[in-house]
Amino acid sequence: MTSAAAAALRVHGGRVDLAAQAYPDAPQPWIDLSTGINPIAYPIPQLPPQAFARLPLAAELDDLCAAAADAYGLPQGAVMLPTPGSEIAIRLAPRVLTDARGAQVGLLVPTYSSHAAAWRAAGAQVHELSALPDVDAALDALVIVNPNNPDGRAVDANALLAFAARWCAAGKRLVVDEAFADVRPELSLLRGPALPRGVVVLRSVGKFFGLAGVRLGFVAVNADDAPPWRDLLGDWAASGPACAIATRALRDAAWITAMRQRLAADRRRLDATLAPTGLTECGGTDLFGLYEDRDGRDLVDAFARAGVLIRGFTHSHNRYRFGLPGDEAAWRRLEQVCATQKTTTAASAAAV
Amino acid sequence: MTSAAAAALRVHGGRVDLAAQAYPDAPQPWIDLSTGINPIAYPIPQLPPQAFARLPLAAELDDLCAAAADAYGLPQGAVMLPTPGSEIAIRLAPRVLTDARGAQVGLLVPTYSSHAAAWRAAGAQVHELSALPDVDAALDALVIVNPNNPDGRAVDANALLAFAARWCAAGKRLVVDEAFADVRPELSLLRGPALPRGVVVLRSVGKFFGLAGVRLGFVAVNADDAPPWRDLLGDWAASGPACAIATRALRDAAWITAMRQRLAADRRRLDATLAPTGLTECGGTDLFGLYEDRDGRDLVDAFARAGVLIRGFTHSHNRYRFGLPGDEAAWRRLEQVCATQKTTTAASAAAV
C-alpha cells in the first residue's frame, strides 16, 4: 500500500496532499522537499483590488516585460512575452515550432518530464539524447534544460549559442528551458548578443522567486518568431497579480543578490545534512540537489513516513532530488530523519 | 489626431491607458465602459501567502472544478477544466479541435474578434454566418457565442443542443463561448443532460464576477474529448489566487443571485441614461448594451473627450457597446455626458 503510494509520488513533485493521504500517520506538518521551488518566497506586496478586477493594461504588461528583460537580459532584436506559467509554454512549444505531427525531436535526458509529454502529445517522435547532437542529425527540433533539472548538467552559454546558430541555420528549432537559470545566470542565452531565429528561451518566475502559485513565465524569441506565440497566448496571458508582483520582484536587485547567496549556502547545508544517510551527491543547482543511493532503499517511502516529501524518479529508482528546507524547524526535521536513515554502508564507511 | 486615436480604440475594449494618452485633456478619472466586465467585482478574500508560493494542490484544483460544475452545471459524462482566462482557450480551440490548417470554420457574426483571429492564425478559413448553418454545410467547425457579444443574440439551449448532436454526429466540431451566460444561465449547454463529443463550452470567471485580472476560465467537454486539452494546458493552468478566489465566488450563491438582480436593474438604468442621446437600443445582455446611432456621430471620440471610454466597432461604425458604470459618481458622469450628446433627431422626436 505505502510502496504503491510511494510509486505514485515518483511521477511529479509537489503532491503533498497525496502524500498526506498515503501516509496518514506521518508527523505534521509535512515538509515538502519534492520540488525545486525556492521555499523562501518573494514577499507579496499589498495588491490593489484593481489588480484582480480589471485586465492588466498594455503599459503594465510592457513594464513587466521590461523588468524581465532587465533581470534576465534580452539580446538585441529579441522580445520577451509573458506566459501563465512556464508549463504552458512547454506545452505550446511543439505546436508553435514545428508541424509537430511526425516531427523528430531530440531531448537531453534525464530531464523535466513535461517536455517529452508535450512533444509526444503533439504527435512528435522523441529521441532521448545524452549530449548535444551533431548539427546534421535527423532531427527537427532539440530541447535542452539549462541548467538541467534534476542533475544540474550545464551547457556553457557561448558553446550553446554557437551550436544554436548552426542548428537553427539548418532550419531546426531549439528550446532552451532556463527555468533554473536564475541561480546560474552566466548560462543564459539571454545574456548573449543575439537570439537566432528558431530558438525559444523559457524562463520561470515561480522557481527562484518561490512564487509557483502565481503562474508566470516568459518566452524570449527573436522578434521575427514572436507572431505565432502572440497568436496562441493572446493579449492577457499574465494575470493582474502576477504582473504587479513579478514586476516588483524582477526589479528587486538587492533581494535577488541576497537570495542567490542564501540559496548557495543552503545548498551546502543540504549536502551536509544529508551526509549521514550515505547518499552520494550527483548534481543539482542551488535550488535542489540530486543524490544517489547505493543501498537499495526506497527513500521516498522512508522519508514520507517521517512527513518529509522528497522526489523520486521512475527512470532512476536509486536517485532522489531534495529541495531546500524553508526554515529552521524544517531543517531540524530533516536532520532528524537523516539521522534515522544511516546505512550500513555509511556506518561501515564511518567505521573505516 | 483624436479621430485616429478613436479609431485605434475601436479595435479592443479596456484600453483606458491608451485613451488617456490620446485625450490628455479629458476629465479624470476615466470611466471605462468599453468592456462587458462587471464593474462591481466579487470581494477579494484575504489570501494566504501559500496561494502565491506553492502550486495549487490537486485537491484544490478538484474543488475549484467542482465549484464551477455546481455553479454552471455539468452534464453527465462531461468534465470541467480550468484555463488561465477564457482568451487562451479561444486561442487553443482551433489546434485542439481540428487539423486547423485548411479547416473551414463558420462563425456567427458580429462577435468577439478573438475567435476569428485564433482560427485564422491557425491556418483555417473563416466563414462569417448570420444564423446556424445546415448540418451538411461544408464546414469542419462552428463557433457561436451564446449569448452573443456585442448584440446579445441568443440561441435557445434545447435548440442548440439538438443542433450540436446532429452537427457533431456528422464529425464536425462546435465551440460555444458562454462568457456572458452567467446572466442568461438558461441558455447554457451545461444545464443539459449530456455534452456530445466534439462540443467545447467555454466559460469566463472574469466577466460576471468582475475579476478579469485573475485570468480564469473553464473548458467543459465530454470526458472523451478532455485528453488533448489536458495535454495543452498542463496540470497547473489555474493560479493559486485564482483557485482560492474563484472557488469561493462560484459557491457564493447569495452574491450570484443578488448580482444578477442588480445587473438587470443597472442595465435598465443604462438604457434610461442613454435615452437623451437619441441612441437606439439594439441588443446586449445585463452586462452591456448595444446601441445604434442614426446621426452619423463619432461617439467614441465624443465620449472620450469627456473621459468616458465606450466601445466602438470597426465592422459597424454606427454601433456602440456600453458597459455598466460601477458607482454613483460614474453614473452621474455618464448622465452629464449624455446630456451634452442630444441630437437634432432626438430633439425633433421630443418636439413631436
XYZ file of C-alpha atoms in Angstrom:
704
model
C 0.000 0.000 0.000
C 2.591 2.546 1.010
C 5.046 1.395 -1.631
C 2.302 1.864 -4.270
C 1.738 5.327 -2.805
C 5.465 5.993 -2.926
C 5.456 4.941 -6.589
C 2.652 7.439 -7.336
C 4.689 10.144 -5.651
C 7.555 9.474 -8.054
C 5.566 10.806 -11.020
C 5.559 14.512 -10.087
C 6.798 16.751 -7.329
C 4.586 18.933 -5.162
C 1.901 16.375 -4.367
C 2.000 16.874 -0.636
C -1.757 16.377 -0.317
C -1.495 12.928 -1.894
C 1.435 12.144 0.370
C -0.570 13.120 3.435
C -3.390 10.799 2.346
C -0.998 7.940 1.692
C 0.832 8.413 4.993
C -1.846 9.483 7.489
C 0.359 8.620 10.469
C 3.272 10.789 9.355
C 4.193 13.658 11.685
C 2.708 17.063 10.802
C 3.270 19.488 9.224
C 4.561 17.918 6.038
C 7.924 19.220 4.840
C 7.753 19.414 1.050
C 11.226 18.989 -0.433
C 9.868 17.386 -3.596
C 10.129 20.444 -5.835
C 12.932 22.739 -6.894
C 10.888 25.770 -5.880
C 12.548 28.234 -3.525
C 10.774 27.794 -0.154
C 11.559 31.391 0.780
C 9.061 33.260 -1.357
C 9.455 36.812 -2.509
C 7.256 38.851 -0.144
C 3.851 39.573 -1.646
C 3.193 43.317 -1.719
C -0.224 44.728 -0.913
C -2.200 44.316 -4.133
C -4.820 46.863 -5.136
C -8.290 45.382 -5.820
C -7.872 46.656 -9.388
C -5.140 44.068 -9.991
C -7.802 41.374 -9.658
C -10.708 43.287 -11.189
C -9.512 44.660 -14.491
C -7.322 43.331 -17.251
C -3.678 44.341 -16.969
C -3.127 47.497 -19.004
C -0.853 47.433 -22.027
C 1.545 49.738 -20.170
C 1.647 47.382 -17.172
C 2.416 44.387 -19.371
C 5.124 46.357 -21.166
C 6.615 47.261 -17.805
C 6.547 43.618 -16.686
C 8.401 42.547 -19.821
C 10.911 45.365 -19.424
C 11.570 44.251 -15.839
C 12.109 40.682 -17.051
C 14.460 41.885 -19.781
C 16.432 43.893 -17.199
C 16.669 40.931 -14.832
C 17.362 38.144 -17.329
C 18.951 40.045 -20.172
C 17.471 40.267 -23.643
C 19.524 40.139 -26.835
C 19.186 42.828 -29.478
C 16.220 42.086 -31.728
C 14.613 39.638 -29.297
C 11.300 40.045 -27.467
C 10.047 38.862 -24.089
C 6.471 37.576 -23.845
C 4.722 36.675 -20.586
C 3.075 33.261 -20.220
C 0.738 31.949 -17.497
C 3.470 29.731 -16.085
C 6.353 28.171 -17.994
C 4.492 24.836 -18.043
C 2.029 26.040 -20.665
C 4.883 27.408 -22.776
C 6.448 23.934 -22.679
C 3.116 22.511 -23.832
C 2.706 25.024 -26.650
C 6.275 24.884 -27.971
C 5.776 21.814 -30.207
C 2.762 23.430 -31.887
C 4.494 26.751 -32.426
C 7.826 25.430 -33.605
C 7.047 22.587 -35.952
C 4.341 20.797 -37.789
C 4.543 18.709 -34.669
C 2.839 15.633 -36.058
C 5.645 13.405 -37.197
C 8.374 15.798 -36.081
C 11.584 14.279 -34.759
C 12.674 15.935 -31.541
C 15.807 15.336 -29.515
C 15.696 15.725 -25.750
C 18.713 15.802 -23.441
C 17.762 13.372 -20.668
C 17.070 12.765 -17.900
C 15.088 15.970 -17.551
C 11.766 17.537 -16.611
C 9.138 15.128 -17.907
C 6.690 17.669 -19.373
C 8.914 18.320 -22.385
C 8.672 14.759 -23.672
C 4.970 14.624 -22.751
C 4.253 17.810 -24.704
C 6.034 16.656 -27.849
C 4.516 13.190 -27.736
C 1.039 14.667 -27.226
C 1.608 16.791 -30.327
C 2.427 13.683 -32.339
C 6.200 14.101 -32.448
C 8.713 11.308 -32.007
C 11.029 11.877 -29.055
C 14.676 10.810 -29.163
C 16.460 10.728 -25.829
C 19.994 12.067 -26.070
C 22.835 12.281 -23.596
C 24.713 15.114 -25.320
C 24.200 17.837 -27.929
C 23.638 16.124 -31.281
C 25.535 16.780 -34.479
C 24.105 19.655 -36.457
C 23.274 17.271 -39.291
C 21.368 14.830 -37.029
C 17.999 13.787 -38.456
C 16.049 15.928 -36.013
C 13.624 18.812 -36.490
C 13.990 20.215 -33.004
C 16.004 19.875 -29.825
C 15.059 20.566 -26.212
C 17.643 21.314 -23.567
C 17.055 22.364 -19.972
C 19.954 24.552 -18.873
C 20.923 24.133 -16.087
C 19.192 20.791 -16.109
C 16.584 19.516 -13.698
C 17.278 17.233 -11.843
C 21.020 16.744 -12.350
C 22.198 20.305 -12.893
C 24.014 19.426 -16.139
C 25.044 22.746 -17.660
C 25.990 23.774 -21.161
C 28.235 26.807 -21.442
C 26.342 29.774 -22.875
C 28.885 30.576 -25.595
C 29.070 26.970 -26.713
C 25.287 26.696 -26.760
C 24.906 29.934 -28.692
C 27.408 28.759 -31.286
C 25.561 25.450 -31.532
C 22.188 27.256 -31.736
C 23.375 29.438 -34.607
C 24.455 26.428 -36.680
C 21.474 24.270 -35.624
C 18.915 26.913 -36.499
C 20.703 27.914 -39.697
C 19.991 24.331 -40.779
C 16.269 25.083 -40.333
C 15.990 23.311 -36.992
C 14.392 24.554 -33.796
C 15.862 24.777 -30.315
C 14.012 25.044 -26.993
C 16.205 26.154 -24.105
C 14.360 25.839 -20.809
C 16.116 28.163 -18.356
C 13.661 27.593 -15.506
C 16.550 27.308 -13.031
C 18.977 29.748 -14.670
C 18.302 32.418 -12.042
C 20.942 30.666 -9.933
C 23.258 30.199 -12.936
C 22.750 33.496 -14.799
C 26.041 33.077 -16.680
C 24.485 30.122 -18.543
C 21.626 32.090 -20.053
C 21.347 32.708 -23.776
C 19.581 35.940 -22.828
C 22.927 37.449 -21.819
C 24.205 36.894 -25.338
C 24.383 39.336 -28.245
C 21.568 37.857 -30.342
C 18.937 35.147 -30.340
C 18.931 33.254 -33.646
C 15.590 32.669 -35.323
C 14.287 29.265 -34.286
C 15.480 29.473 -30.668
C 12.957 29.720 -27.820
C 14.188 30.511 -24.341
C 11.788 29.719 -21.480
C 12.023 31.396 -18.082
C 10.078 30.749 -14.896
C 9.223 33.246 -12.186
C 7.941 30.500 -9.887
C 11.163 28.684 -9.041
C 13.726 31.260 -7.928
C 11.207 33.738 -6.528
C 9.278 30.958 -4.773
C 6.065 32.060 -6.481
C 4.889 28.918 -8.239
C 1.258 29.698 -7.352
C 1.406 32.988 -9.260
C 1.827 31.084 -12.566
C 4.112 33.332 -14.554
C 6.837 32.585 -17.016
C 8.341 34.170 -20.095
C 9.115 33.156 -23.635
C 12.020 35.011 -25.239
C 12.377 34.732 -29.005
C 13.750 36.595 -31.956
C 11.174 39.263 -32.817
C 10.542 37.556 -36.149
C 9.451 34.408 -34.292
C 7.055 36.220 -31.965
C 3.802 36.330 -34.011
C 2.755 32.679 -33.536
C 3.413 32.947 -29.791
C 1.319 36.102 -29.616
C -1.411 34.367 -31.596
C -1.585 31.479 -29.123
C -1.132 33.396 -25.903
C -3.436 36.311 -26.659
C -3.131 39.767 -25.142
C -3.666 38.912 -21.458
C -1.507 35.912 -20.648
C -0.295 37.416 -17.365
C -2.780 37.949 -14.535
C -3.027 41.270 -12.720
C -1.494 39.883 -9.504
C 1.307 38.181 -11.488
C 2.001 41.433 -13.288
C 2.155 43.524 -10.123
C 4.170 41.051 -8.052
C 6.670 39.987 -10.700
C 7.382 43.488 -11.975
C 8.459 44.371 -8.467
C 10.316 41.112 -7.794
C 12.284 41.178 -11.042
C 13.445 44.745 -10.267
C 14.455 43.940 -6.680
C 18.176 43.540 -7.356
C 19.045 43.535 -3.649
C 16.666 40.647 -2.927
C 17.908 38.735 -5.961
C 21.570 39.096 -4.983
C 20.964 38.206 -1.335
C 18.797 35.236 -2.322
C 21.444 33.831 -4.652
C 23.908 33.903 -1.778
C 21.463 32.380 0.668
C 20.475 29.574 -1.698
C 24.127 28.722 -2.331
C 24.712 28.492 1.429
C 21.536 26.473 1.968
C 22.543 24.075 -0.755
C 25.877 23.461 1.011
C 23.941 22.919 4.231
C 21.683 20.414 2.429
C 24.689 18.356 1.372
C 25.996 18.396 4.939
C 22.589 17.491 6.369
C 22.244 14.504 4.060
C 25.771 13.240 4.706
C 24.746 10.812 7.494
C 22.398 8.983 5.122
C 25.247 7.760 2.962
C 23.680 9.330 -0.122
C 26.153 10.459 -2.770
C 25.681 13.881 -4.295
C 25.493 13.612 -8.065
C 24.346 17.012 -9.273
C 21.792 19.764 -8.857
C 21.635 23.520 -8.695
C 21.483 25.908 -5.756
C 17.713 25.234 -5.624
C 17.931 21.440 -5.274
C 20.390 18.588 -5.018
C 20.372 15.194 -6.700
C 21.656 12.249 -4.673
C 22.306 8.617 -5.369
C 21.584 5.754 -3.014
C 23.814 2.684 -3.279
C 21.950 0.717 -0.663
C 18.720 -0.274 -2.452
C 16.461 1.694 -0.126
C 13.080 3.233 -1.036
C 13.800 6.637 0.390
C 10.608 8.264 -0.903
C 8.776 5.847 1.372
C 11.223 6.185 4.250
C 11.155 9.990 4.288
C 7.379 10.103 3.735
C 6.871 8.015 6.886
C 8.605 10.877 8.673
C 6.454 13.545 6.997
C 9.143 14.669 4.559
C 8.233 14.532 0.875
C 11.206 14.113 -1.446
C 11.332 13.461 -5.167
C 11.992 10.004 -6.533
C 12.081 9.166 -10.209
C 10.530 6.406 -12.247
C 13.504 6.485 -14.630
C 16.223 6.031 -11.995
C 14.983 4.371 -8.852
C 18.117 4.975 -6.827
C 18.252 8.736 -7.352
C 16.493 11.337 -5.238
C 16.064 15.062 -5.592
C 15.888 17.138 -2.433
C 14.715 20.725 -2.417
C 15.713 23.163 0.314
C 14.003 23.388 3.708
C 12.441 26.817 4.217
C 13.002 27.432 7.918
C 14.921 26.146 10.941
C 12.077 23.867 12.036
C 12.145 22.187 8.637
C 15.929 21.870 8.721
C 15.726 20.208 12.132
C 13.038 17.768 10.981
C 15.227 16.869 8.011
C 18.275 16.396 10.247
C 16.281 14.070 12.496
C 15.070 11.948 9.579
C 18.570 11.765 8.140
C 19.867 10.539 11.480
C 17.451 7.581 11.290
C 18.485 6.763 7.724
C 22.087 5.841 8.424
C 23.026 2.929 6.206
C 25.266 0.008 6.903
C 27.348 1.385 4.047
C 27.595 4.745 5.769
C 28.174 3.081 9.109
C 30.951 0.949 7.701
C 32.408 3.937 5.880
C 32.372 5.827 9.170
C 33.951 2.867 10.934
C 36.854 2.765 8.478
C -5.253 63.127 -34.341
C -8.071 62.391 -31.927
C -10.156 60.701 -34.587
C -7.161 58.430 -35.395
C -6.962 57.721 -31.669
C -10.679 56.978 -31.587
C -10.166 54.550 -34.476
C -7.432 52.741 -32.508
C -9.809 52.470 -29.557
C -12.321 50.654 -31.757
C -10.060 47.596 -32.030
C -10.382 46.301 -28.436
C -12.086 47.259 -25.213
C -10.291 48.016 -21.953
C -7.574 50.267 -23.357
C -8.146 53.074 -20.923
C -4.424 53.854 -20.706
C -4.284 54.438 -24.467
C -7.418 56.559 -24.214
C -5.858 58.695 -21.509
C -2.793 59.273 -23.700
C -4.912 60.160 -26.707
C -7.170 62.509 -24.758
C -4.883 64.165 -22.209
C -7.374 66.966 -21.554
C -10.271 64.656 -20.688
C -11.620 64.940 -17.144
C -10.248 62.437 -14.607
C -10.763 59.725 -13.530
C -11.560 57.875 -16.723
C -14.822 55.929 -16.684
C -14.206 52.688 -18.566
C -17.456 51.443 -20.134
C -15.617 49.814 -23.032
C -15.779 46.235 -21.725
C -18.577 43.886 -20.711
C -16.849 43.195 -17.405
C -18.930 43.681 -14.275
C -17.562 46.845 -12.609
C -18.677 45.550 -9.195
C -16.057 42.915 -8.523
C -16.529 39.955 -6.241
C -14.764 40.938 -2.990
C -11.254 39.504 -2.787
C -10.833 37.408 0.351
C -7.651 37.511 2.392
C -5.272 35.210 0.518
C -2.717 33.123 2.413
C 0.899 33.589 1.225
C 0.834 29.901 0.284
C -1.639 30.667 -2.523
C 1.141 32.613 -4.241
C 4.075 30.467 -3.151
C 3.213 26.890 -3.950
C 1.454 25.204 -6.831
C -2.265 24.645 -6.284
C -2.759 21.176 -4.842
C -4.644 18.550 -6.813
C -7.385 18.643 -4.178
C -7.700 22.444 -4.516
C -7.985 22.230 -8.292
C -10.588 19.471 -7.969
C -12.528 21.649 -5.559
C -12.355 24.607 -7.961
C -13.735 22.483 -10.781
C -16.456 21.082 -8.536
C -17.466 24.623 -7.584
C -17.634 25.568 -11.267
C -19.708 22.479 -12.042
C -22.089 23.374 -9.210
C -22.427 26.968 -10.392
C -22.626 26.411 -14.149
C -23.991 22.876 -14.320
C -22.108 19.980 -15.854
C -23.743 17.253 -17.930
C -23.258 13.596 -17.096
C -20.005 12.346 -18.584
C -18.554 15.820 -19.107
C -15.526 17.339 -17.384
C -14.604 20.877 -16.369
C -11.008 22.033 -16.871
C -9.624 25.349 -15.632
C -7.833 27.648 -18.063
C -5.744 30.784 -17.392
C -8.502 33.009 -18.777
C -11.026 32.108 -21.460
C -8.958 34.029 -24.045
C -6.274 31.351 -24.173
C -8.939 28.653 -24.535
C -10.270 30.571 -27.551
C -6.743 30.629 -28.968
C -6.154 26.912 -28.363
C -9.513 25.656 -29.627
C -8.560 25.539 -33.341
C -5.466 23.450 -32.543
C -7.335 21.045 -30.290
C -10.403 20.590 -32.438
C -9.168 20.278 -35.985
C -6.153 19.917 -38.159
C -6.616 23.647 -38.204
C -4.555 24.315 -41.316
C -7.060 24.393 -44.115
C -10.049 23.826 -41.844
C -13.291 25.560 -42.761
C -14.870 27.239 -39.764
C -18.184 29.036 -39.538
C -18.549 31.954 -37.154
C -21.830 33.624 -36.189
C -21.078 37.327 -36.595
C -20.684 40.007 -35.482
C -18.957 38.653 -32.401
C -15.892 38.789 -30.193
C -12.972 39.232 -32.568
C -10.535 36.770 -30.975
C -12.395 33.761 -32.351
C -11.774 34.687 -35.970
C -8.225 35.772 -35.133
C -7.460 32.433 -33.470
C -8.776 30.341 -36.357
C -7.063 32.467 -38.995
C -3.778 32.294 -37.071
C -4.103 28.511 -37.064
C -4.472 28.491 -40.829
C -8.228 27.922 -41.002
C -10.579 29.673 -43.389
C -13.270 31.654 -41.579
C -16.815 31.916 -42.968
C -18.987 34.606 -41.437
C -22.543 33.425 -40.874
C -25.674 35.171 -39.685
C -27.502 32.042 -38.488
C -26.842 28.410 -37.597
C -25.768 26.601 -40.786
C -27.300 23.457 -42.213
C -25.820 20.332 -40.726
C -24.498 19.357 -44.152
C -22.748 22.704 -44.727
C -19.163 22.337 -45.960
C -17.666 23.308 -42.625
C -15.390 21.479 -40.189
C -16.263 23.559 -37.173
C -18.624 26.260 -35.963
C -18.168 28.926 -33.313
C -21.093 30.543 -31.558
C -21.020 32.977 -28.661
C -24.170 32.486 -26.578
C -25.441 34.950 -25.524
C -23.520 36.895 -28.114
C -21.157 39.794 -27.563
C -21.932 42.528 -28.542
C -25.550 42.139 -29.652
C -26.873 39.632 -27.108
C -28.210 37.316 -29.820
C -29.258 34.132 -28.027
C -29.828 30.591 -29.200
C -32.204 28.529 -27.099
C -30.332 25.818 -25.190
C -32.569 22.956 -26.308
C -32.393 24.014 -29.929
C -28.618 24.400 -29.733
C -28.191 21.024 -28.054
C -30.294 19.339 -30.753
C -28.215 21.104 -33.401
C -24.984 20.156 -31.621
C -25.928 16.493 -31.525
C -26.550 16.360 -35.288
C -23.604 18.634 -36.130
C -21.129 16.609 -34.115
C -22.586 13.291 -35.238
C -21.517 14.437 -38.705
C -17.935 14.629 -37.400
C -17.950 18.403 -37.024
C -16.833 20.477 -34.057
C -18.725 23.143 -32.143
C -17.310 25.865 -29.902
C -19.910 27.507 -27.657
C -18.464 30.539 -25.906
C -20.651 31.168 -22.850
C -18.524 34.005 -21.467
C -21.671 36.027 -20.712
C -24.029 33.157 -19.865
C -23.852 33.905 -16.130
C -26.619 36.453 -16.751
C -28.508 34.042 -19.058
C -27.991 30.708 -17.272
C -30.994 29.163 -19.034
C -29.041 29.365 -22.322
C -26.148 27.216 -21.164
C -25.453 23.800 -22.646
C -24.023 22.917 -19.244
C -27.553 22.695 -17.839
C -28.362 19.989 -20.379
C -28.334 16.204 -19.945
C -25.202 15.469 -21.978
C -22.425 17.162 -23.911
C -21.890 15.490 -27.294
C -18.350 14.635 -28.284
C -16.980 17.457 -30.402
C -18.599 20.269 -28.390
C -16.461 22.660 -26.347
C -18.149 25.032 -23.928
C -16.078 28.000 -22.742
C -16.832 29.865 -19.524
C -15.252 33.008 -18.093
C -14.897 33.929 -14.435
C -13.741 37.433 -15.309
C -16.911 38.934 -16.736
C -19.750 38.265 -14.301
C -17.573 38.221 -11.179
C -15.710 41.335 -12.307
C -12.385 39.523 -11.924
C -10.803 39.879 -15.350
C -7.362 40.409 -13.795
C -7.484 36.995 -12.116
C -7.379 35.288 -15.543
C -9.547 32.242 -15.043
C -11.907 30.427 -17.338
C -13.111 26.901 -17.880
C -13.385 24.476 -20.737
C -16.180 21.931 -20.423
C -16.069 18.944 -22.752
C -17.183 15.365 -22.984
C -14.696 13.329 -20.921
C -13.558 11.564 -24.087
C -12.514 14.925 -25.552
C -10.532 16.001 -22.492
C -7.075 14.466 -23.129
C -5.848 16.943 -25.775
C -6.986 19.854 -23.599
C -5.138 18.396 -20.617
C -2.074 17.903 -22.818
C -2.025 21.544 -23.843
C -2.993 23.138 -20.541
C -0.805 21.029 -18.249
C -1.530 20.375 -14.590
C -1.380 23.908 -13.239
C -3.411 26.122 -15.538
C -5.100 27.942 -12.643
C -3.016 30.145 -10.368
C -3.209 29.817 -6.594
C -5.026 33.162 -6.175
C -7.446 32.282 -8.999
C -8.130 28.937 -7.373
C -8.800 30.397 -3.933
C -10.887 33.352 -5.099
C -12.971 31.584 -7.728
C -13.744 28.527 -5.594
C -15.308 30.876 -3.075
C -17.013 33.121 -5.637
C -18.571 30.257 -7.599
C -20.035 28.841 -4.361
C -21.432 32.207 -3.185
C -24.995 31.626 -4.333
C -26.320 34.643 -2.421
C -23.865 37.010 -4.134
C -24.597 35.477 -7.526
C -28.381 35.837 -7.134
C -28.168 39.383 -5.815
C -25.707 40.358 -8.559
C -27.953 39.030 -11.313
C -30.757 41.221 -9.977
C -28.530 44.253 -9.614
C -27.094 43.904 -13.128
C -30.591 43.590 -14.601
C -31.623 46.790 -12.814
C -28.409 48.581 -13.814
C -28.925 47.579 -17.402
C -32.412 49.173 -17.364
C -30.846 52.262 -15.836
C -28.247 52.313 -18.628
C -30.980 52.375 -21.271
C -32.716 55.213 -19.433
C -29.463 57.140 -19.009
C -28.662 56.904 -22.718
C -32.164 57.892 -23.831
C -31.344 61.624 -24.193
C -28.618 60.849 -26.733
C -31.103 59.530 -29.261
C -29.263 56.202 -29.459
C -31.468 53.209 -30.253
C -31.004 50.067 -28.161
C -30.345 47.111 -30.432
C -29.266 44.307 -28.118
C -26.926 43.306 -25.336
C -27.005 41.369 -22.087
C -27.366 42.502 -18.488
C -23.612 43.232 -18.541
C -23.651 45.612 -21.516
C -25.946 47.242 -24.037
C -25.513 47.730 -27.775
C -26.857 50.941 -29.263
C -27.214 52.334 -32.744
C -26.625 55.918 -33.756
C -28.619 57.238 -36.689
C -26.988 60.624 -36.673
C -23.504 59.918 -38.101
C -21.675 60.926 -34.943
C -18.288 59.562 -33.770
C -19.387 58.816 -30.249
C -16.155 57.040 -29.232
C -14.466 60.397 -29.796
C -17.271 62.435 -28.234
C -17.409 60.360 -25.033
C -13.608 60.094 -24.809
C -13.374 63.891 -24.753
C -15.483 63.685 -21.611
C -13.292 60.962 -20.068
C -15.732 58.136 -20.767
C -14.381 55.222 -22.771
C -17.012 53.321 -24.740
C -16.633 50.578 -27.319
C -16.938 51.302 -30.997
C -16.517 48.721 -33.724
C -14.584 48.664 -36.946
C -17.240 46.428 -38.517
C -20.237 48.688 -37.783
C -19.294 52.292 -37.316
C -22.682 53.449 -36.076
C -22.963 50.927 -33.232
C -21.626 51.336 -29.737
C -21.381 48.995 -26.775
C -21.713 50.499 -23.315
C -20.773 48.600 -20.184
C -22.239 49.459 -16.783
C -20.959 52.262 -14.554
C -19.705 50.880 -11.236
C -20.746 53.573 -8.791
C -22.940 56.661 -8.434
C -20.123 59.028 -9.391
C -19.659 57.130 -12.661
C -23.400 57.111 -13.329
C -23.529 60.876 -12.808
C -20.588 61.469 -15.152
C -22.321 59.350 -17.774
C -25.589 61.254 -17.317
C -23.757 64.547 -17.787
C -22.079 63.401 -20.995
C -25.353 62.054 -22.347
C -26.995 65.406 -21.693
C -24.398 67.059 -23.974
C -24.944 64.486 -26.731
C -28.557 65.318 -27.534
C -29.076 65.056 -31.280
C -31.284 67.062 -33.569
C -33.021 63.747 -34.243
C -33.693 63.299 -30.544
C -34.710 66.930 -30.187
C -37.183 66.733 -33.069
C -38.518 63.432 -31.767
C -39.106 65.122 -28.412
C -40.817 68.072 -30.126
C -43.349 65.850 -31.923
